[in-house]
Short mmCIF file of C-alpha atoms in Angstrom, two decimals:
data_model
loop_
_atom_site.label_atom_id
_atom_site.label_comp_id
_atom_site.label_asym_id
_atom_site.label_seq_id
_atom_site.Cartn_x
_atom_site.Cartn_y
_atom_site.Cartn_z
CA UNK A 1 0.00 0.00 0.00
CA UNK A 2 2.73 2.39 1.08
CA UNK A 3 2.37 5.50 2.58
CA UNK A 4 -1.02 5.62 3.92
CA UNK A 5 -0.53 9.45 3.74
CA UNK A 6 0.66 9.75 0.05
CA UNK A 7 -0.48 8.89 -3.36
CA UNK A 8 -0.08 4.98 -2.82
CA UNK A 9 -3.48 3.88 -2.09
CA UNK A 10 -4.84 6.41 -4.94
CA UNK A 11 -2.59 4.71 -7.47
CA UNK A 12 -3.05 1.67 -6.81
CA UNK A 13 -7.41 1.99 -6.71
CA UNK A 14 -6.63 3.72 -10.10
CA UNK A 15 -4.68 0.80 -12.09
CA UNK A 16 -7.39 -1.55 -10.40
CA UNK A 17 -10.15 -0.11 -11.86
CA UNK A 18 -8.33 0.06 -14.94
CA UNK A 19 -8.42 -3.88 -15.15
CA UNK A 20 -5.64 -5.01 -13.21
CA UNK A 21 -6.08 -8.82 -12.97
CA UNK A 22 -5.15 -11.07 -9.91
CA UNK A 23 -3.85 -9.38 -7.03
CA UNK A 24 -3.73 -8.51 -3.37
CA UNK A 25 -2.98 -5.31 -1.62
CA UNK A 26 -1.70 -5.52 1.48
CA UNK A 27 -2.74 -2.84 3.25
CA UNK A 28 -5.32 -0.85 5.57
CA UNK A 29 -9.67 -1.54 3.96
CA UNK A 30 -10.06 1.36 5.18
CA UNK A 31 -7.77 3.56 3.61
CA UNK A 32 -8.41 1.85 0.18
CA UNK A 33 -12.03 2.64 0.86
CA UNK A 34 -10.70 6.46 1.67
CA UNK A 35 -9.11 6.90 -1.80
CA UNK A 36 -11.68 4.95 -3.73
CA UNK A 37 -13.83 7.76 -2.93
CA UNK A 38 -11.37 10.32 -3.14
CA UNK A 39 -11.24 8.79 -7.00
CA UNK A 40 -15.36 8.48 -6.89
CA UNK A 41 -14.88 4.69 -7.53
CA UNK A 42 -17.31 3.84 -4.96
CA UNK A 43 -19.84 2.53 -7.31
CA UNK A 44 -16.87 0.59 -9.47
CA UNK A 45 -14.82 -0.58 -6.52
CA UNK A 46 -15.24 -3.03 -3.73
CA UNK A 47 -13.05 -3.78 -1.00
CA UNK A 48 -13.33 -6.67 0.63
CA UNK A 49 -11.54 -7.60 3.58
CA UNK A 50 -9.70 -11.06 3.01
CA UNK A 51 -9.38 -13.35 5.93
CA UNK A 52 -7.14 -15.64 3.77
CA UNK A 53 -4.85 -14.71 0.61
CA UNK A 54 -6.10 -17.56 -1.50
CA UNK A 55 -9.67 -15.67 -1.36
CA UNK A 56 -9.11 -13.29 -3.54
CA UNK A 57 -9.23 -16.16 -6.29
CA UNK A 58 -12.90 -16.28 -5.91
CA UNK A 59 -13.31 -12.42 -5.68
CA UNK A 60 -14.80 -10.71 -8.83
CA UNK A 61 -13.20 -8.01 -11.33
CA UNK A 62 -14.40 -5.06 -10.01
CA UNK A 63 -13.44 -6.59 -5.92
CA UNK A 64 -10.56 -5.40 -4.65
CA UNK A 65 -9.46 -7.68 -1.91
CA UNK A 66 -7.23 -6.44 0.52
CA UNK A 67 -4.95 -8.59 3.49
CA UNK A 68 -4.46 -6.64 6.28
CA UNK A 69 -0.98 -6.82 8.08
CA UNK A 70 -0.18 -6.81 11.89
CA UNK A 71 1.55 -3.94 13.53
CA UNK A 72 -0.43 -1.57 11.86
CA UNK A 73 -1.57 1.40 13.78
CA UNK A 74 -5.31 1.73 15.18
CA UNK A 75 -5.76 5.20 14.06
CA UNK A 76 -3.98 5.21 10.86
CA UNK A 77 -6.93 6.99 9.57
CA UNK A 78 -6.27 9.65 11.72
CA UNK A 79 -2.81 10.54 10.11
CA UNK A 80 -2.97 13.70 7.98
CA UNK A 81 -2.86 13.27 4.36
CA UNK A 82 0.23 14.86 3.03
CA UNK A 83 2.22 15.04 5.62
CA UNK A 84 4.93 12.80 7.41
CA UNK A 85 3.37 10.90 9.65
CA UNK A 86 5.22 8.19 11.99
CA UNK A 87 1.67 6.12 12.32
CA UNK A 88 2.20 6.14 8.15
CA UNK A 89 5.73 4.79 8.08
CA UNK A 90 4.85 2.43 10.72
CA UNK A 91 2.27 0.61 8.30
CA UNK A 92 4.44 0.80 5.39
CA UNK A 93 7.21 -1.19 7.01
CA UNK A 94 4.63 -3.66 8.31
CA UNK A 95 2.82 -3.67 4.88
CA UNK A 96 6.41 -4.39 3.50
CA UNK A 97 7.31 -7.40 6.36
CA UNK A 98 4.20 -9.21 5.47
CA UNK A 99 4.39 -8.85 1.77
CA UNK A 100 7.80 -10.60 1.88
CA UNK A 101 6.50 -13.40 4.29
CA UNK A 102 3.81 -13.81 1.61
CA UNK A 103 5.85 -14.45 -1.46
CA UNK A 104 8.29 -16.46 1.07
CA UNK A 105 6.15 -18.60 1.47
CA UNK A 106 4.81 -18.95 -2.21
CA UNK A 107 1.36 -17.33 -1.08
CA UNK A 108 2.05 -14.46 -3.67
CA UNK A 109 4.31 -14.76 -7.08
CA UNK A 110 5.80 -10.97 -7.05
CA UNK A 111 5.72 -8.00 -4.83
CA UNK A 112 5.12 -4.38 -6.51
CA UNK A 113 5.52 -1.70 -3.57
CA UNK A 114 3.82 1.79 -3.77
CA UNK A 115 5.79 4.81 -2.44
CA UNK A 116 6.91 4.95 1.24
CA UNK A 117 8.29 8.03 2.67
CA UNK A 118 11.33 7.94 4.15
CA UNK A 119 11.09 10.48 6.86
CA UNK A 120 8.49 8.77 8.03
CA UNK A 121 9.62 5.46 7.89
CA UNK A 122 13.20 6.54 10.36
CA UNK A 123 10.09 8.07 12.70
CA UNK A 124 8.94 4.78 13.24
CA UNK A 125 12.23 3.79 14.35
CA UNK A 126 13.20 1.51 11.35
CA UNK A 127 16.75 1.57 10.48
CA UNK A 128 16.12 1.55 6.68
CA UNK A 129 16.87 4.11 4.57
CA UNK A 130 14.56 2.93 2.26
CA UNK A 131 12.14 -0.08 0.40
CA UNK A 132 15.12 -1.97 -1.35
CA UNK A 133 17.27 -2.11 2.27
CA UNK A 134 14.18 -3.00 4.53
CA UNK A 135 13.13 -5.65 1.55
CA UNK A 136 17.17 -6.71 1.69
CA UNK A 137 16.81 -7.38 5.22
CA UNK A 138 14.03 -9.07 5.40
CA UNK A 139 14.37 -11.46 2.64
CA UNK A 140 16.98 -13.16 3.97
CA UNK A 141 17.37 -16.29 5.85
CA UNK A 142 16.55 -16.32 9.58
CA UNK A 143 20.71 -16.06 11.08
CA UNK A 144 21.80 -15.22 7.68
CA UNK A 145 23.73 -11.89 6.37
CA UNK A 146 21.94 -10.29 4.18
CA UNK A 147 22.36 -11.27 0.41
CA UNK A 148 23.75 -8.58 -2.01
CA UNK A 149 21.21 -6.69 -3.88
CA UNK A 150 21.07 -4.03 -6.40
CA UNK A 151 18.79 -1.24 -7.62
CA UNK A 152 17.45 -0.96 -10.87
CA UNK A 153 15.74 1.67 -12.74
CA UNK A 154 14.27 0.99 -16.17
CA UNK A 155 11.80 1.91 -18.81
CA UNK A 156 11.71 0.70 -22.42
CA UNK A 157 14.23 2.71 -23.51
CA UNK A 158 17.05 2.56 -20.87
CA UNK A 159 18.28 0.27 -17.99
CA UNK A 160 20.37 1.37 -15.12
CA UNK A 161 21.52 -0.35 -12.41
CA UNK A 162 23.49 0.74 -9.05
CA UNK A 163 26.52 0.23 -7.47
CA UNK A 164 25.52 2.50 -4.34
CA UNK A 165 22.37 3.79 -3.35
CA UNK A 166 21.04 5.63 -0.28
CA UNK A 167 23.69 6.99 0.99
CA UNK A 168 25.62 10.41 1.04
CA UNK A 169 27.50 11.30 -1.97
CA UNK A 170 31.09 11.32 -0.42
CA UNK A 171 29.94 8.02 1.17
CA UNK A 172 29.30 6.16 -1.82
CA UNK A 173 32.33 7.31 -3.51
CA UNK A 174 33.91 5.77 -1.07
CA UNK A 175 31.65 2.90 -1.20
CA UNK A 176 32.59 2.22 -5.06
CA UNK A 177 35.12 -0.86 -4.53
CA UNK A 178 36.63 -3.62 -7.11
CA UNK A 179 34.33 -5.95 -4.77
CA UNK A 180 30.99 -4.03 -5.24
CA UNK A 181 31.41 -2.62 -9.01
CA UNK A 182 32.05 -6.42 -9.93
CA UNK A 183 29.38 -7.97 -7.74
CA UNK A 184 27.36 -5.16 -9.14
CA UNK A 185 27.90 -6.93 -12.68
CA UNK A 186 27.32 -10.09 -11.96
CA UNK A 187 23.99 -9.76 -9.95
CA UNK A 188 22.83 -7.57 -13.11
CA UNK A 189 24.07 -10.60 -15.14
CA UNK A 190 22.61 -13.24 -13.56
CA UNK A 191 19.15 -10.94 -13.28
CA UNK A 192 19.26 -10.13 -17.00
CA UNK A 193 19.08 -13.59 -18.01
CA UNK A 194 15.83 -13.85 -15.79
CA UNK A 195 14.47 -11.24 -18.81
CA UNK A 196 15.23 -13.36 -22.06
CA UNK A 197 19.39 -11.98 -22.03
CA UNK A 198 21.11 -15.19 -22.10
CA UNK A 199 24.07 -12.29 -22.53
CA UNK A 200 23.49 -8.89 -22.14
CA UNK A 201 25.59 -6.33 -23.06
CA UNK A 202 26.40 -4.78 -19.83
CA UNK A 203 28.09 -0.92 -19.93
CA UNK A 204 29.90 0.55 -17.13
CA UNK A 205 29.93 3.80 -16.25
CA UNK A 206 33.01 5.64 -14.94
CA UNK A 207 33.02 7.90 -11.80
CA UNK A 208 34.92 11.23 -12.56
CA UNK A 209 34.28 12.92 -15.28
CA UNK A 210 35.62 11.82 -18.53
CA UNK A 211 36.22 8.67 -16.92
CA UNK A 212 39.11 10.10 -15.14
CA UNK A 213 40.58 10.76 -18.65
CA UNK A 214 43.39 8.60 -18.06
CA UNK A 215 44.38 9.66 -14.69
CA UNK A 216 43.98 13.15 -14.67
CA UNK A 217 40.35 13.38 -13.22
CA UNK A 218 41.03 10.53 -10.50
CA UNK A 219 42.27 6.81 -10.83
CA UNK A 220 39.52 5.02 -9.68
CA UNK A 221 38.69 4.01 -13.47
CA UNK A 222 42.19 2.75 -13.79
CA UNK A 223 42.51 1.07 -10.44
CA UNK A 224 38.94 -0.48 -9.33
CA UNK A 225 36.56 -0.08 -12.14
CA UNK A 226 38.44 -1.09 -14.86
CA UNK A 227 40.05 -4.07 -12.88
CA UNK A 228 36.69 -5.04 -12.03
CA UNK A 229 35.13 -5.13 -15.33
CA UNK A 230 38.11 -7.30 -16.29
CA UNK A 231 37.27 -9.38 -13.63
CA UNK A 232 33.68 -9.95 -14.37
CA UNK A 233 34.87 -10.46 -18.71
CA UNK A 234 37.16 -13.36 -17.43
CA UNK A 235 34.25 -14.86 -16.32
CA UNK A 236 32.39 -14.84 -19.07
CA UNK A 237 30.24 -11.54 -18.98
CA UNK A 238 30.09 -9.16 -21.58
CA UNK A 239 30.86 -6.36 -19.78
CA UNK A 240 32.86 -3.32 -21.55
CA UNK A 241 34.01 0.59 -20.02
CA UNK A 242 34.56 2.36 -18.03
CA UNK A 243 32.78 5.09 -20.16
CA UNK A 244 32.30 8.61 -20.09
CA UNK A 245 29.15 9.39 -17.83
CA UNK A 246 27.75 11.92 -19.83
CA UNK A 247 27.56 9.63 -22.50
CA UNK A 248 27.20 6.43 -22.24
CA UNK A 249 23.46 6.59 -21.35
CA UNK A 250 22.94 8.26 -24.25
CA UNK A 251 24.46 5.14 -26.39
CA UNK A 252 22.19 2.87 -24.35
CA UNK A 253 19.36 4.85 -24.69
CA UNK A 254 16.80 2.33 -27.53
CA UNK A 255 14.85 4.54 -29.71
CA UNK A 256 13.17 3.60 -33.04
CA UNK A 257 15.50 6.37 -34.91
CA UNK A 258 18.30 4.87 -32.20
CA UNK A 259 19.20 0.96 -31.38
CA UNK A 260 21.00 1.46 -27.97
CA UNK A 261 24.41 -0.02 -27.82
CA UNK A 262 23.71 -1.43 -24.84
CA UNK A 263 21.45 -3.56 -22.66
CA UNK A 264 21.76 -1.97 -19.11
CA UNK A 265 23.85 0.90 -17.79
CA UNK A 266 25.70 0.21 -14.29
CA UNK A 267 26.21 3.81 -12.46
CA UNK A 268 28.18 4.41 -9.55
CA UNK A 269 25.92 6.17 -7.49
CA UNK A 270 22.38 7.32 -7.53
CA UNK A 271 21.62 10.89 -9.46
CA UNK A 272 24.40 9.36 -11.91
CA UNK A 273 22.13 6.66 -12.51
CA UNK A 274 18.62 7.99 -12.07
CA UNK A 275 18.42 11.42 -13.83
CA UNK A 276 19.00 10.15 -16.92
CA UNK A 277 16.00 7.50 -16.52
CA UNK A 278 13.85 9.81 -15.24
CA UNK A 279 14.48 12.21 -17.38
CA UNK A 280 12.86 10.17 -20.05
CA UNK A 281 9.94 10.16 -18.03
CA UNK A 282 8.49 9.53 -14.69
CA UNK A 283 5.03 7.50 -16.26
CA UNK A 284 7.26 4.86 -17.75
CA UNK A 285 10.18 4.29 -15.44
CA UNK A 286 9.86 1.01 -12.97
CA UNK A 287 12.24 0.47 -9.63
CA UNK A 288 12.96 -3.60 -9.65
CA UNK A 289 15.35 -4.88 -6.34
CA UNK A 290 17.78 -7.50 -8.24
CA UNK A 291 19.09 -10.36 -6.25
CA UNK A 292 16.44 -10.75 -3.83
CA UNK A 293 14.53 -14.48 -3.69
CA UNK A 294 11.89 -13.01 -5.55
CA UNK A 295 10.36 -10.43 -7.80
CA UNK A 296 10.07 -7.17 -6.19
CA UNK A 297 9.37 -3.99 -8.46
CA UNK A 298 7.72 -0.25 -7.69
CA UNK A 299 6.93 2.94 -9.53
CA UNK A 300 10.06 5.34 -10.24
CA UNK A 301 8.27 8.27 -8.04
CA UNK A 302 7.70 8.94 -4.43
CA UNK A 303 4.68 9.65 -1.68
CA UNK A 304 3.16 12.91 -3.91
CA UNK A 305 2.38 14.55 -0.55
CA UNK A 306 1.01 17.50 -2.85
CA UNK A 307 -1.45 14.89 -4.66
CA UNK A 308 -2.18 12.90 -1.91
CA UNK A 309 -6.00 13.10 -1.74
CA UNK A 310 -6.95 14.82 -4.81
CA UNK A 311 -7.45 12.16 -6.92
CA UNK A 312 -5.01 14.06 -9.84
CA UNK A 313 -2.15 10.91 -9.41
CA UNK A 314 -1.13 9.47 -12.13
CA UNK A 315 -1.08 5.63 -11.90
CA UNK A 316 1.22 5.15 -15.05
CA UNK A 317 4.74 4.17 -13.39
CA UNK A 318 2.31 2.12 -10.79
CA UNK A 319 0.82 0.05 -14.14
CA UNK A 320 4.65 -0.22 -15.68
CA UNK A 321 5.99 -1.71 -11.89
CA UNK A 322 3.21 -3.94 -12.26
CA UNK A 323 3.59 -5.79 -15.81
CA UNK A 324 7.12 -5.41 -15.31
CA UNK A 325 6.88 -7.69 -11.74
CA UNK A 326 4.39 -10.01 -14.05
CA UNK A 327 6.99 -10.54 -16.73
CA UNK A 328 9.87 -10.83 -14.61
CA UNK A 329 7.76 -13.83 -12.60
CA UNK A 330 6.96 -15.36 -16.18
CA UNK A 331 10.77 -15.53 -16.47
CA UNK A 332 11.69 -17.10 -13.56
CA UNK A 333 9.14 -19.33 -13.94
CA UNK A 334 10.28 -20.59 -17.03
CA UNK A 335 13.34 -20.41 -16.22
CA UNK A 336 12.91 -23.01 -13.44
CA UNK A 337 10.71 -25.13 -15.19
CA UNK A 338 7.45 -24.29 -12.96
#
């Protein structure tokens, strides 16, 4: 559902009554009832309280059933639309735990999360900076480290994935090490061929500008990037750079006047990565976690506070997440032989 107090619940009511197909939100009936009638659905949309997942097979097109989590706040209601709101952040991080325990435990094929706020989520005392660190955490095995896992940003025309993510810019420079740039690579690899890529053609982007033009901008390119991408060719993965960053998205970049060079983009850090994705337009762009046990992907946008409760958000990047999560499962599906 995400943040009770953002565009989330709008969104997501929106792409439903668009024709949505099987699914569950796991969330608050009572604020999905709020923003069906926020989006005068009421007479379209039912919600209907499940008291087991596998109901909502016998639920109709125009039912929304929703699963409701524990740990989530009496008076969420109460919170004030469009504003931070710790009782908010509290349910998205439940909403989140009981997703993953869901598709854990095969009740649910693919998770697609709707904005969470951030603020809000540190007021409720969770020590996540964010969706793809609390999901990190949680999908892993009980007395297990956390596995490795990487952001992704895409849309039809460009992929990008991360080598850093939340985390100050002077951190994450810091951050960018042979080990993470080539584990970076192969968790892209190995996710790629999940999408039809039996070998993609993975870019990497440099840090300084130029690409440290031999030196003279920084040596990272010479001594960790370009080491690691070695690394990751020896084993088999076609994996080229470091290039320029103010170009290399541009060569990935598939257009019909344009066939990108490329298959995915790895950045170094996040606005590297992100702008140019968004720039091409927040409607299309999708947020999948790679390397997590299963399919976990979100709209490229956040909470809305300035929407939240008009009705005016646009479910777009919402409906993308979602097909995106469905074609991804189709993958691994076939991929496993299930």
């Amino acid at each position: 559902m995400g943040d009770a107090c953002g565009i989330g619940p709008e969104i997501i009511a929106k792409w439903w009554a668009s024709g949505s197909g099987p699914a569950v939100v796991v969330g608050c009936p009572q604020v999905m009832q709020r923003a069906i009638g926020w989006l005068g659905l009421a007479d379209q949309l039912e919600v209907v309280h499940l008291r087991a997942v596998a109901q909502y097979a016998a639920l109709g097109s125009r039912q929304m059933g929703v699963w409701m989590p524990p740990g989530l706040p009496d008076d969420l209601l109460a919170a004030p639309v469009g504003q931070v709101d710790v009782r908010a952040g509290k349910a998205a991080a439940a909403c989140i735990r009981e997703a993953v325990r869901l598709a854990q435990q095969g009740q649910v094929a693919g998770i697609v999360t709707a904005p969470l706020h951030k603020e809000a989520l540190a007021l409720a005392g969770e020590p996540y900076p964010g969706h793809t660190e609390l999901l990190q955490a949680e999908g892993s095995p009980a007395g297990q480290a956390p596995a490795p896992v990487r952001m992704m940003l895409a849309n039809d025309q460009l992929k990008t994935v991360l080598v850093t993510i939340h985390v100050a810019l002077r951190q994450a420079i810091e951050q960018v090490t042979h080990a993470s740039v080539l584990e970076t690579i192969r968790i892209t690899h190995d996710s790629a061929q999940l999408w039809g890529m039996p070998r993609p053609r993975i870019a990497v982007a440099g840090l300084n500008p130029h690409a440290g033009e031999g030196g003279l901008f920084g040596d990272e390119e010479l001594t960790i990037i370009g080491p690691a991408i070695e690394a990751a060719r020896a084993d088999g993965i076609d994996a080229s750079g470091p290039y320029a960053p103010d170009t290399v998205f541009m060569r990935a970049r598939h257009a019909p006047e344009h066939p990108g060079e490329f298959d995915v983009v790895i950045a170094m850090y996040h606005d590297q990565g992100l702008i140019p994705v968004k720039y091409l337009g927040l409607d299309q762009g999708v947020n999948v976690t790679l390397g997590l046990p299963f399919v976990r992907t979100s709209p490229d946008h956040g909470t809305a506070f300035d929407l939240a409760g008009t009705g005016q958000a646009d479910e777009a990047s919402f409906a993308q997440a979602a097909h995106m999560a469905r074609v991804l499962v189709a993958g691994r599906t076939v991929r496993s032989g299930g």
